[in-house]
Coordinates of C-alpha atoms in Angstrom, one line a residue:
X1 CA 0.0 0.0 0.0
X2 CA 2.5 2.4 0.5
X3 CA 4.3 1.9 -2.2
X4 CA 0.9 2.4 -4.4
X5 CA 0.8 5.7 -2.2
X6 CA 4.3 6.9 -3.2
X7 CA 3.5 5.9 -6.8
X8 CA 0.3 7.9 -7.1
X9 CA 1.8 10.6 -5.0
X10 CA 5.1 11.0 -7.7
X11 CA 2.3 10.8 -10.6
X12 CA 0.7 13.8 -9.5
X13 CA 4.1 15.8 -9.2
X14 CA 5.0 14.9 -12.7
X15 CA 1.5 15.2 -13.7
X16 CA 1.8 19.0 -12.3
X17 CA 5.1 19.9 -13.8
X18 CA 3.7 18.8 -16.7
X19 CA 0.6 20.7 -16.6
X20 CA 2.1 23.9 -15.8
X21 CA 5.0 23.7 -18.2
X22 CA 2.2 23.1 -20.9
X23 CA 0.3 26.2 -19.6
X24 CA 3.0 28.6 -19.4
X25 CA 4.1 27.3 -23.2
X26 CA 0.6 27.9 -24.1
X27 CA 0.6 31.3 -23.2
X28 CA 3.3 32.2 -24.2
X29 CA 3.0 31.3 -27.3
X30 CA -0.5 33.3 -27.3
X31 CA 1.5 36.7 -26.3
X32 CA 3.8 36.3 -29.2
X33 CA 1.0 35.4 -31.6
X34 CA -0.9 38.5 -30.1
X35 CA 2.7 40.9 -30.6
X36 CA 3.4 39.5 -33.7
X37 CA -0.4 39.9 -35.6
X38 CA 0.5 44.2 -34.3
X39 CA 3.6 44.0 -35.7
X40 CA 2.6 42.8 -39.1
X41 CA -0.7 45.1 -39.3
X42 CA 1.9 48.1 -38.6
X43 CA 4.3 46.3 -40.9
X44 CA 1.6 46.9 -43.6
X45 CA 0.9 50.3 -42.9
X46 CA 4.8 51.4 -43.1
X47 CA 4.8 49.5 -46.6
X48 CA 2.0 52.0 -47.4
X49 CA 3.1 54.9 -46.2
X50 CA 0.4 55.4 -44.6
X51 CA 1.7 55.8 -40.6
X52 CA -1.0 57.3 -38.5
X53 CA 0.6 59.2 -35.7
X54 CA 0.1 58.0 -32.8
X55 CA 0.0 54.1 -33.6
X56 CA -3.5 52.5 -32.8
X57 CA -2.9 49.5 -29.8
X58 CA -5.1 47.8 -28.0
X59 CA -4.5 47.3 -24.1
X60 CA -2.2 49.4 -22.1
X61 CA 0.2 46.7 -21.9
X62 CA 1.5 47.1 -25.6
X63 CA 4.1 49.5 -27.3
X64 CA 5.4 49.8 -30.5
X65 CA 7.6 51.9 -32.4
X66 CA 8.5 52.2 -36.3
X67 CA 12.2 53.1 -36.6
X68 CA 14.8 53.9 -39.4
X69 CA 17.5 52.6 -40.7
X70 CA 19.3 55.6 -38.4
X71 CA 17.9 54.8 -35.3
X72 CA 15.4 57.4 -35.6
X73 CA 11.5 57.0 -34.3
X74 CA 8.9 57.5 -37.2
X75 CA 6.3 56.3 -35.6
X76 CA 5.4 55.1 -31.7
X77 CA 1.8 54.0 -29.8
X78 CA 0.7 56.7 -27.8
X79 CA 2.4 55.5 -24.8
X80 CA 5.7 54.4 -26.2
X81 CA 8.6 56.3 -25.8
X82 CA 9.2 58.8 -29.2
X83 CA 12.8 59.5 -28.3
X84 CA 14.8 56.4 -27.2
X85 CA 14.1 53.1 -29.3
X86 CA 13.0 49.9 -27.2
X87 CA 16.0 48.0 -28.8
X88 CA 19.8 49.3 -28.6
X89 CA 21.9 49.9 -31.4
X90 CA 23.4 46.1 -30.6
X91 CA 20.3 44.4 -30.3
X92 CA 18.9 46.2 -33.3
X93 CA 22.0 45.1 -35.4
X94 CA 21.6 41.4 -34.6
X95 CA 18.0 41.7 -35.8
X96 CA 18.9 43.3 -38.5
X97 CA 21.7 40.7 -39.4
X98 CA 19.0 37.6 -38.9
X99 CA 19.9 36.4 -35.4
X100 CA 17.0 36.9 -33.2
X101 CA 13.5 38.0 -34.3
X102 CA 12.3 38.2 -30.8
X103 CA 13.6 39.2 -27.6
X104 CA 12.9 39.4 -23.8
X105 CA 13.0 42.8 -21.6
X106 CA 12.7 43.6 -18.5
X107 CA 9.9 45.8 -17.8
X108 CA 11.4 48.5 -15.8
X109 CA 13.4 49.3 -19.3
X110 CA 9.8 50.0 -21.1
X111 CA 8.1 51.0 -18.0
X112 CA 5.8 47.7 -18.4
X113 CA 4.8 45.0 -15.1
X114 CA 7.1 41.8 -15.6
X115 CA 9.1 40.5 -18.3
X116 CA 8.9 41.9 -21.6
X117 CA 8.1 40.1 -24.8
X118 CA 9.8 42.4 -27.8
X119 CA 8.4 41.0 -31.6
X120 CA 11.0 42.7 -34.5
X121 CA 9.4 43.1 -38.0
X122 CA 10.9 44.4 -41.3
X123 CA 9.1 47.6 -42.9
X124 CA 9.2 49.6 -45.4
X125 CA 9.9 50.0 -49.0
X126 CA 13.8 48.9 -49.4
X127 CA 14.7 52.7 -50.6
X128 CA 13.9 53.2 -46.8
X129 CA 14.1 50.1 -44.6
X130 CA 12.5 50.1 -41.4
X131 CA 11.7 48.1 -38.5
X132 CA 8.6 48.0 -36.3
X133 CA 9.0 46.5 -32.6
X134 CA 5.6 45.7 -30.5
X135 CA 6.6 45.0 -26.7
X136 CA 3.9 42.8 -24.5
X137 CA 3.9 42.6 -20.8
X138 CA 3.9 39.2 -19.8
X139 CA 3.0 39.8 -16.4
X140 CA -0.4 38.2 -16.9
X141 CA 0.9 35.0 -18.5
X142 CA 2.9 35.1 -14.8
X143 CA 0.2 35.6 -12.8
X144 CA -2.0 32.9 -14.4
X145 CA 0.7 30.1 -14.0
X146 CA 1.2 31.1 -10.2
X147 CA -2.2 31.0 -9.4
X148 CA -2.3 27.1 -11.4
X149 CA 0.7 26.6 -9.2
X150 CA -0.8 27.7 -6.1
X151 CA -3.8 25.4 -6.9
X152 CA -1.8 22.6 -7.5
X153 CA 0.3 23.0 -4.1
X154 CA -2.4 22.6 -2.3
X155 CA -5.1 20.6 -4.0
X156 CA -2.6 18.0 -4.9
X157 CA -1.6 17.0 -1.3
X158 CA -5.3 17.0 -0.3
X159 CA -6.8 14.8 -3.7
X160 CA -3.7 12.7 -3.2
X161 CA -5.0 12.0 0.5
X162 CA -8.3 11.8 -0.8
X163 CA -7.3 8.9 -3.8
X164 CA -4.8 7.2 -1.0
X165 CA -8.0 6.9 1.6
X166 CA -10.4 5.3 -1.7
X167 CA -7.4 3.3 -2.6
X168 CA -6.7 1.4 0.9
X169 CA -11.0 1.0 1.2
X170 CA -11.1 -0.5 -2.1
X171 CA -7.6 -2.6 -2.3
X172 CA -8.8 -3.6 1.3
X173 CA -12.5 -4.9 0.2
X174 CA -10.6 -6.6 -2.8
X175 CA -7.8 -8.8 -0.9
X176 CA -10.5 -9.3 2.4
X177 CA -12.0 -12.0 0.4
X178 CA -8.3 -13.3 -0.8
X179 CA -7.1 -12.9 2.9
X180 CA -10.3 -15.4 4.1
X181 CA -9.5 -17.9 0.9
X182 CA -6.0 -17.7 2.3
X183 CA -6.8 -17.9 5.6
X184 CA -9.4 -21.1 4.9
X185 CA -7.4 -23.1 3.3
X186 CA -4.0 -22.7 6.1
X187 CA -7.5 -24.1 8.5
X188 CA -7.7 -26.9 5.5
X189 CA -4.0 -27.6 5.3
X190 CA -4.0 -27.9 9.3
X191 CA -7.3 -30.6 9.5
X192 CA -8.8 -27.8 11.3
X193 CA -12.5 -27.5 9.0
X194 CA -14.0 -29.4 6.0
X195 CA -12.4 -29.2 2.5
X196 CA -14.3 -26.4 1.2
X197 CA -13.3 -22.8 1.1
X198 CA -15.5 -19.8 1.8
X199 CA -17.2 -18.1 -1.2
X200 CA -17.2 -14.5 -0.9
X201 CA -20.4 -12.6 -1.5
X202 CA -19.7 -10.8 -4.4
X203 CA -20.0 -12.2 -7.7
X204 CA -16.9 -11.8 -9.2
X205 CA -13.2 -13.0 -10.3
X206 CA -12.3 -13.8 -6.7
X207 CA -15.3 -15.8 -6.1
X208 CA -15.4 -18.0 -9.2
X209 CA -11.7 -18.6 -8.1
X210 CA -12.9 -20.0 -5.1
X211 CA -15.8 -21.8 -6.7
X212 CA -12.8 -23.1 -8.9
X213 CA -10.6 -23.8 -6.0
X214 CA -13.3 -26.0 -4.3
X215 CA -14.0 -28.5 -7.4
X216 CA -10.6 -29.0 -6.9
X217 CA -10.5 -29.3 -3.2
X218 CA -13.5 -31.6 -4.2
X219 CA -11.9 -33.6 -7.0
X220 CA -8.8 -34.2 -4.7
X221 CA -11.1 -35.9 -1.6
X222 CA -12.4 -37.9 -4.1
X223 CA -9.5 -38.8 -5.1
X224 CA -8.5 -39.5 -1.8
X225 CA -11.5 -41.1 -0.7
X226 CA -11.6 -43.5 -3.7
X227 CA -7.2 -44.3 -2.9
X228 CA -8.4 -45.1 0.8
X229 CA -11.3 -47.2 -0.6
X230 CA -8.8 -49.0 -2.9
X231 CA -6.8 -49.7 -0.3
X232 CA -8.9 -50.7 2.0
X233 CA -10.6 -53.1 -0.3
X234 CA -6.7 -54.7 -1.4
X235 CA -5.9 -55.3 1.5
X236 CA -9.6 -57.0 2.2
X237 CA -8.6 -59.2 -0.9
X238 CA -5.6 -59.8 -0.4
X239 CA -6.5 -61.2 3.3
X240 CA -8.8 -63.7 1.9
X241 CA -5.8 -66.4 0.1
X242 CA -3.3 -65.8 2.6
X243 CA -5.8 -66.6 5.3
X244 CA -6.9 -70.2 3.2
X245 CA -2.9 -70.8 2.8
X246 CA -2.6 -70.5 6.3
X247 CA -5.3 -72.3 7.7
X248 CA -4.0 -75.2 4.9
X249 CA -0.5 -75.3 6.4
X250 CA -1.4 -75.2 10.1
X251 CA -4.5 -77.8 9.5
X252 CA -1.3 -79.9 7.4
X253 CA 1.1 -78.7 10.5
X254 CA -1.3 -80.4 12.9
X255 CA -2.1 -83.5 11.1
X256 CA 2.1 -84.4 10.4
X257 CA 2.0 -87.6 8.5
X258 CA -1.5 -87.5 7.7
X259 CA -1.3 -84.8 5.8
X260 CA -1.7 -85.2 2.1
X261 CA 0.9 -83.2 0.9
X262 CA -0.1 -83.4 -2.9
X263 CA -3.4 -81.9 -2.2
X264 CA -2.3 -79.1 0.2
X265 CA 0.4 -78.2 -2.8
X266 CA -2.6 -78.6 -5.4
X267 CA -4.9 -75.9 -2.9
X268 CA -1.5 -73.8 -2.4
X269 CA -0.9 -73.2 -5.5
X270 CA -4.5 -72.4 -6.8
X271 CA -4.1 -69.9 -3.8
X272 CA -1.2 -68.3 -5.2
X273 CA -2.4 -68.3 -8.6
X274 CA -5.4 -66.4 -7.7
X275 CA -2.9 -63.9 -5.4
X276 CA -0.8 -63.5 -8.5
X277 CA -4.2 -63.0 -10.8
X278 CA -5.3 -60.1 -8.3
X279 CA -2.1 -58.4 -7.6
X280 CA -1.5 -58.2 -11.8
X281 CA -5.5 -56.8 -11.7
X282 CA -4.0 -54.4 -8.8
X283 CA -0.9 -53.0 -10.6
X284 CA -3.1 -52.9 -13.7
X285 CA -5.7 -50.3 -12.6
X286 CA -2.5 -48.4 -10.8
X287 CA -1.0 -48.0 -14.2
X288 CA -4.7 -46.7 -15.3
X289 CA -4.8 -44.2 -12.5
X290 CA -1.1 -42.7 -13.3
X291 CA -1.3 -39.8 -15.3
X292 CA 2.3 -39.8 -16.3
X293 CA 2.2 -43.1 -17.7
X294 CA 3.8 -43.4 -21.2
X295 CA 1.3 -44.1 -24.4
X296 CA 0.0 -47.4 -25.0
X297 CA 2.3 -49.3 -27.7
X298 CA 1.5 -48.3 -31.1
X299 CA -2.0 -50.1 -32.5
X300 CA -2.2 -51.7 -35.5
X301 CA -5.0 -53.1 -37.6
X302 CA -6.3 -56.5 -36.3
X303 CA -8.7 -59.0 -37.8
X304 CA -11.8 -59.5 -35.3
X305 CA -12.5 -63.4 -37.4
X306 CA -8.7 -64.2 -36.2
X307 CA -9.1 -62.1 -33.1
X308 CA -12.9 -64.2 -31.9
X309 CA -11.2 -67.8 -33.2
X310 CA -8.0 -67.2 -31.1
X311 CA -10.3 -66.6 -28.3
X312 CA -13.0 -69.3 -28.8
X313 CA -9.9 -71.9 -29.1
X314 CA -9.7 -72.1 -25.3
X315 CA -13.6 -73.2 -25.5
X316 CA -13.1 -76.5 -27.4
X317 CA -16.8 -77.4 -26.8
X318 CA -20.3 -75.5 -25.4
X319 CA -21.0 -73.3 -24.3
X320 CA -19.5 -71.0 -26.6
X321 CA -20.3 -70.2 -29.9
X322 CA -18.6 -68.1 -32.6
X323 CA -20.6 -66.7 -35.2
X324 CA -18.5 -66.6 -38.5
X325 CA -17.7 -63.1 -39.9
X326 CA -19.3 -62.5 -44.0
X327 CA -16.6 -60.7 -44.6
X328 CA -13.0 -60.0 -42.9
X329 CA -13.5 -57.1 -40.1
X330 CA -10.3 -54.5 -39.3
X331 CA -9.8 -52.7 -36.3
X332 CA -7.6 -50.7 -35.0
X333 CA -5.9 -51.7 -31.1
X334 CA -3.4 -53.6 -29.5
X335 CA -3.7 -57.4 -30.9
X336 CA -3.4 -58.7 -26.9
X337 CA -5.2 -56.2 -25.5
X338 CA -7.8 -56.8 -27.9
X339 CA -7.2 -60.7 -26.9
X340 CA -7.4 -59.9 -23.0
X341 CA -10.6 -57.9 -23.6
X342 CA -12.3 -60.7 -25.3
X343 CA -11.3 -62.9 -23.2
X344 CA -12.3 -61.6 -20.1
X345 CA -16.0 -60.9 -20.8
X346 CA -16.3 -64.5 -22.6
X347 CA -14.9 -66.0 -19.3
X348 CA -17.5 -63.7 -17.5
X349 CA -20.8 -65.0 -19.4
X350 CA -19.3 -68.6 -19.4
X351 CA -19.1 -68.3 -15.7
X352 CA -22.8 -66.7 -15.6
X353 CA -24.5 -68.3 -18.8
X354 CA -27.1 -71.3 -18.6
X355 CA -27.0 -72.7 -21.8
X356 CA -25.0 -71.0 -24.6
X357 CA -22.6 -67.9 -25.1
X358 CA -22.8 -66.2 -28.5
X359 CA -20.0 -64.4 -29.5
X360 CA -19.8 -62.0 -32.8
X361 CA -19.6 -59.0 -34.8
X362 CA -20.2 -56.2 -37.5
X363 CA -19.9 -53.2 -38.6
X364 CA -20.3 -50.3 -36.2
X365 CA -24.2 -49.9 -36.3
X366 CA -25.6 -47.0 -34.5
X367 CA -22.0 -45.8 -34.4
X368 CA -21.4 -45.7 -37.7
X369 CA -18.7 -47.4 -40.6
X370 CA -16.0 -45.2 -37.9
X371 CA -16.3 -48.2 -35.5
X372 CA -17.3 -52.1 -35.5
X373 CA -19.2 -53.9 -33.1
X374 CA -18.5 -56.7 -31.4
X375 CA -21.3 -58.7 -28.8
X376 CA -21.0 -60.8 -26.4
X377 CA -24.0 -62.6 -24.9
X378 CA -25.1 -64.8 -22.6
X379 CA -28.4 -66.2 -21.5
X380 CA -28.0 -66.0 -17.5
X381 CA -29.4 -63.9 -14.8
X382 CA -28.3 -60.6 -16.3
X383 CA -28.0 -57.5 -14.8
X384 CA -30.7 -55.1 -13.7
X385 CA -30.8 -51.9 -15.2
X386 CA -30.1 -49.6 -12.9
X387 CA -27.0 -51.3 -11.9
X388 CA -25.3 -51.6 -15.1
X389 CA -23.2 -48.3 -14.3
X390 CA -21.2 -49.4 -11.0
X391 CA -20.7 -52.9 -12.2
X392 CA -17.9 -50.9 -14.0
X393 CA -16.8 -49.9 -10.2
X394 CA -13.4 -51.0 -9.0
X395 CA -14.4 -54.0 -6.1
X396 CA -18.5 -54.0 -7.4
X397 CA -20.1 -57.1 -7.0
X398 CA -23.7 -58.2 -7.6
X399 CA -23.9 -61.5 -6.0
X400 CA -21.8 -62.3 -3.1
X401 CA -22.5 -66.3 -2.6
X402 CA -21.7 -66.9 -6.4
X403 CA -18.5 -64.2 -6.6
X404 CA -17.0 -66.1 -3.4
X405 CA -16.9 -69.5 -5.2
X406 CA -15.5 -68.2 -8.7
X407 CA -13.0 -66.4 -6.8
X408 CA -13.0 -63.2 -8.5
X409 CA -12.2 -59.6 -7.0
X410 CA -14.9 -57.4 -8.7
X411 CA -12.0 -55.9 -10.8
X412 CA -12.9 -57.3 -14.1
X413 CA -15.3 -54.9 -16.0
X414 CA -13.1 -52.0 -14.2
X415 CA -10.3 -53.4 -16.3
X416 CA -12.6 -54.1 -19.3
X417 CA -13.2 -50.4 -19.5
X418 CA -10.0 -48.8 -18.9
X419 CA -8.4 -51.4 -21.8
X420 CA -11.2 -50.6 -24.2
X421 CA -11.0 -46.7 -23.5
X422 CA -6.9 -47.0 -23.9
X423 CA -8.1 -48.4 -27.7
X424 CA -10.9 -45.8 -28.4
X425 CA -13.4 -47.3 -28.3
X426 CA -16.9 -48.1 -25.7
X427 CA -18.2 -50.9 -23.7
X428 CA -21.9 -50.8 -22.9
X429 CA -24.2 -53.3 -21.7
X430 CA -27.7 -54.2 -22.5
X431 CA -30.7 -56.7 -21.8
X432 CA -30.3 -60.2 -24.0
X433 CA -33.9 -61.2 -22.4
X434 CA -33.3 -63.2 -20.8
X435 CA -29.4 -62.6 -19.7
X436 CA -26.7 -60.1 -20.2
X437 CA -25.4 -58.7 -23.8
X438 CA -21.9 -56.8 -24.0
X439 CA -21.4 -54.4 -26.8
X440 CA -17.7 -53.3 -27.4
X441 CA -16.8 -50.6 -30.4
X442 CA -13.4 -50.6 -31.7
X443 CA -12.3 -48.4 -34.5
X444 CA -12.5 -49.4 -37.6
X445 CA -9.0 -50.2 -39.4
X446 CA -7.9 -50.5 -43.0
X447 CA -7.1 -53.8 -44.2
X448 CA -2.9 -53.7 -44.4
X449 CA -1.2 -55.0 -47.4
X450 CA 1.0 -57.3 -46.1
X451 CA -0.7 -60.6 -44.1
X452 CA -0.5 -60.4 -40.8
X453 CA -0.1 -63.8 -38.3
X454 CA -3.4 -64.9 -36.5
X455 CA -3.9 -63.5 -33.2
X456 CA -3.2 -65.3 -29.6
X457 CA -5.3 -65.6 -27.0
X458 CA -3.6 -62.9 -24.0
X459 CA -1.0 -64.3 -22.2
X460 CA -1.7 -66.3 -19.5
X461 CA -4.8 -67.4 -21.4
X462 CA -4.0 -71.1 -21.6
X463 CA -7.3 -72.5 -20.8
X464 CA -6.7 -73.4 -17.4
X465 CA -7.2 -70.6 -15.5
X466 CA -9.7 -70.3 -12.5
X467 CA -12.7 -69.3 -13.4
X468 CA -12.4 -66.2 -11.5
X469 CA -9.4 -65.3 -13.3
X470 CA -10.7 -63.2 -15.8
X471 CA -12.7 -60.0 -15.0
X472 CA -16.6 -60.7 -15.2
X473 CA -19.9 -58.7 -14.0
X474 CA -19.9 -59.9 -10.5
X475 CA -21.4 -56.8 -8.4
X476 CA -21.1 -56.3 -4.4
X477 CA -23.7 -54.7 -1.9
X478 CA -23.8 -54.0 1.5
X479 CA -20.0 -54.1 3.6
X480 CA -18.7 -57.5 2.9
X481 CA -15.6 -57.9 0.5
X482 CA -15.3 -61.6 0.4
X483 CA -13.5 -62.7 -3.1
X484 CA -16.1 -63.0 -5.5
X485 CA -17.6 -64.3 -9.7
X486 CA -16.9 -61.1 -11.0
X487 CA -14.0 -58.9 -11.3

């Protein structure tokens, strides 16, 4: 603030300066106008001969005299002097020789107020040269730029007061509301209050920065809330196999010799499978929640007829059931993300189906030639409606009895969605009436020119997973996290 002070307060000085250097120019320049219009009316009458004695002036502030070549007054005003010429014989002869046109008095020499602005005009015919000088008082021009002076001495201090008094009100009411926003969110940083900063009363800049500030205050709790919940629900998943592998080994612990070995190895190793299954699902999503990961690795096109065989190979008999393509299909993705997406909702309607699971595809449909369409469906229980949006939830299961004997971790449709995004595309799902249908679009692709090897199923996808291996639709309500049928 006081630096805005001493900034407003040098403004106003230069400001001044500047305004009374342009007034006393201004005036100036109107006496020697004023002396100079005389001068050349006189001027004229010389040339004509035509003198009048005395010389007509307006004001009493004004004297002029005509003089010779000699020195001599032809001619004066009526209260100029008609023996002694304004100018000496010096200043005369550097007029004459084209130094100085004008010149300043004082006006004790002419008997004027002030200084004393002398205009020097050539007369005459050139058989008899003269000169006519006009002398203005410039007292008035003084008097006028004192008085501004005056004015400005003491107006300035008081309007700078004045515009220093407006200027702390209004910079205060400005940075009061900055000084709360500051002030809540040191409360925030400290635990003290809720995430949310105040919004001032005024609608303006500062508060849509705080409306701003809070959907990000907002959008980091739920971040935070939805890290905790992820943790929280890990951990919960995690428990579940290393509590079976250690109730297996003390159980075996206890029993000594009676313990078939083969079979606790057989459980123990199902155990870890599903561990390893779940912690690759875990470090999967993480790399889907960093936003500095790198790209995906560059798509290509892929064949969805090679794509749905390489998939349908690990189903050697029902319930699955490829529908053959007319015509070869291209898209545009990953060929083993493409695989793992596949994959993962056949497994999920196998797990869920009663009789038969169709799997096939065409062009895009409702979405246009820009995309194909590929459907999977099933003819099982389905999903109701209104929960077809959190199945795609991170831990979301449906039915708890069925997800705890197919194993799964309610992590599979997450992943489906994430993959299919990372390619372009959508995943949506619909009523097969009865059971479930999956609709995934992919960009469409051009067909490349050089053949390109069949696709494999993802890795890992050897046919003898678990069945709650692969992600699925497998929803949870209520508090319990047991593992569950969908992922």
């Amino acid at each position: 603030m006081i630096i805005s002070a001493s900034g407003l307060a040098a403004g106003l000085a230069v400001g001044g300066l500047v305004l009374i250097g342009a007034l006393g120019y201004a005036l100036e320049r109107t006496v020697d106008t004023e002396a100079l219009k005389t001068a050349e009316a006189v001027a004229r009458l010389a040339g004509e001969n035509a003198l009048p004695d005395p010389l007509p002036v307006a004001g009493g502030q004004v004297r002029v005299q005509v003089i010779d070549s000699q020195g001599r007054i032809r001619a004066a005003s009526i209260d100029a002097d008609r023996l002694v010429p304004m100018l000496y014989p010096a200043e005369l002869q550097r007029f004459r020789d084209g130094e100085r046109d004008r010149f300043y008095l004082q006006g004790r020499r002419l008997g004027l107020r002030g200084p004393v602005r002398v205009v020097a005009v050539p007369a005459g015919p050139s058989a008899d040269p003269q000169t006519v000088l006009v002398a203005k008082s410039t007292a008035d021009v003084q008097h006028s730029v004192t008085v501004v002076r005056t004015i400005l001495l003491i107006c300035f201090p008081l309007l700078h007061l004045a515009l220093a008094a407006v200027a702390w009100r209004v910079i205060g009411a400005a940075l009061r509301p900055v000084e709360a926003l500051r002030a809540g969110a040191e409360e925030i940083t400290g635990g003290a209050r809720p995430g949310r900063l105040p919004l001032p009363a005024s609608h303006d800049e500062i508060h849509r920065l705080a409306v701003t500030l809070n959907g990000m205050l907002g959008r980091l709790e739920s971040a935070r809330v939805r890290q905790r919940t992820f943790v929280a629900d890990a951990a919960h998943e995690l428990r579940s196999p290393l509590a079976n592998m250690r109730i297996q080994l003390e159980v075996a612990q206890r029993l000594g010799g009676a313990t078939d070995w083969p079979a606790v190895a057989d459980d123990l190793l199902a155990d870890t499978q599903r561990l390893s299954r779940l912690v690759d699902d875990l470090l999967l999503l993480a790399r889907f929640d960093d936003v500095h990961a790198g790209p995906p690795r560059t798509a290509g096109p892929v064949e969805l007829g090679d794509l749905m065989t390489g998939v349908a190979e690990r189903y050697p008999a029902a319930p699955l059931r490829v529908v053959p393509l007319r015509f070869p299909l291209w898209v545009v993705g990953e060929p083993d993300v493409l695989g793992r997406i596949l994959a993962n909702l056949v497994d999920n309607a196998v797990r869920h189906t009663t009789s038969e699971v169709v799997l096939e595809a065409g062009p895009g449909g409702w979405s246009g030639p820009a995309y194909h369409l590929i459907t999977v469906t099933d003819d099982g229980p389905g999903i109701p409606a209104e929960d077809r949006d959190r199945v795609f939830d991170r831990f979301t299961r449906l039915d708890d009895a069925r997800a705890r004997d197919a194993g799964g971790a309610g992590l599979g449709l997450a992943i489906v969605r994430q993959l299919v995004r990372r390619q372009g595309g959508t995943v949506t799902l619909s009523d097969a009436a009865p059971g479930l249908r999956v609709e995934v679009r992919l960009p469409a692709g051009e067909r490349p020119t050089a053949p390109r090897p069949p696709v494999q199923p993802a890795p890992g996808d050897d046919g003898q997973r678990a069945p709650g291996e692969v992600p699925g639709r497998s929803v949870q309500t209520g508090s319990a996290r047991p593992t569950t049928a969908t992922e």
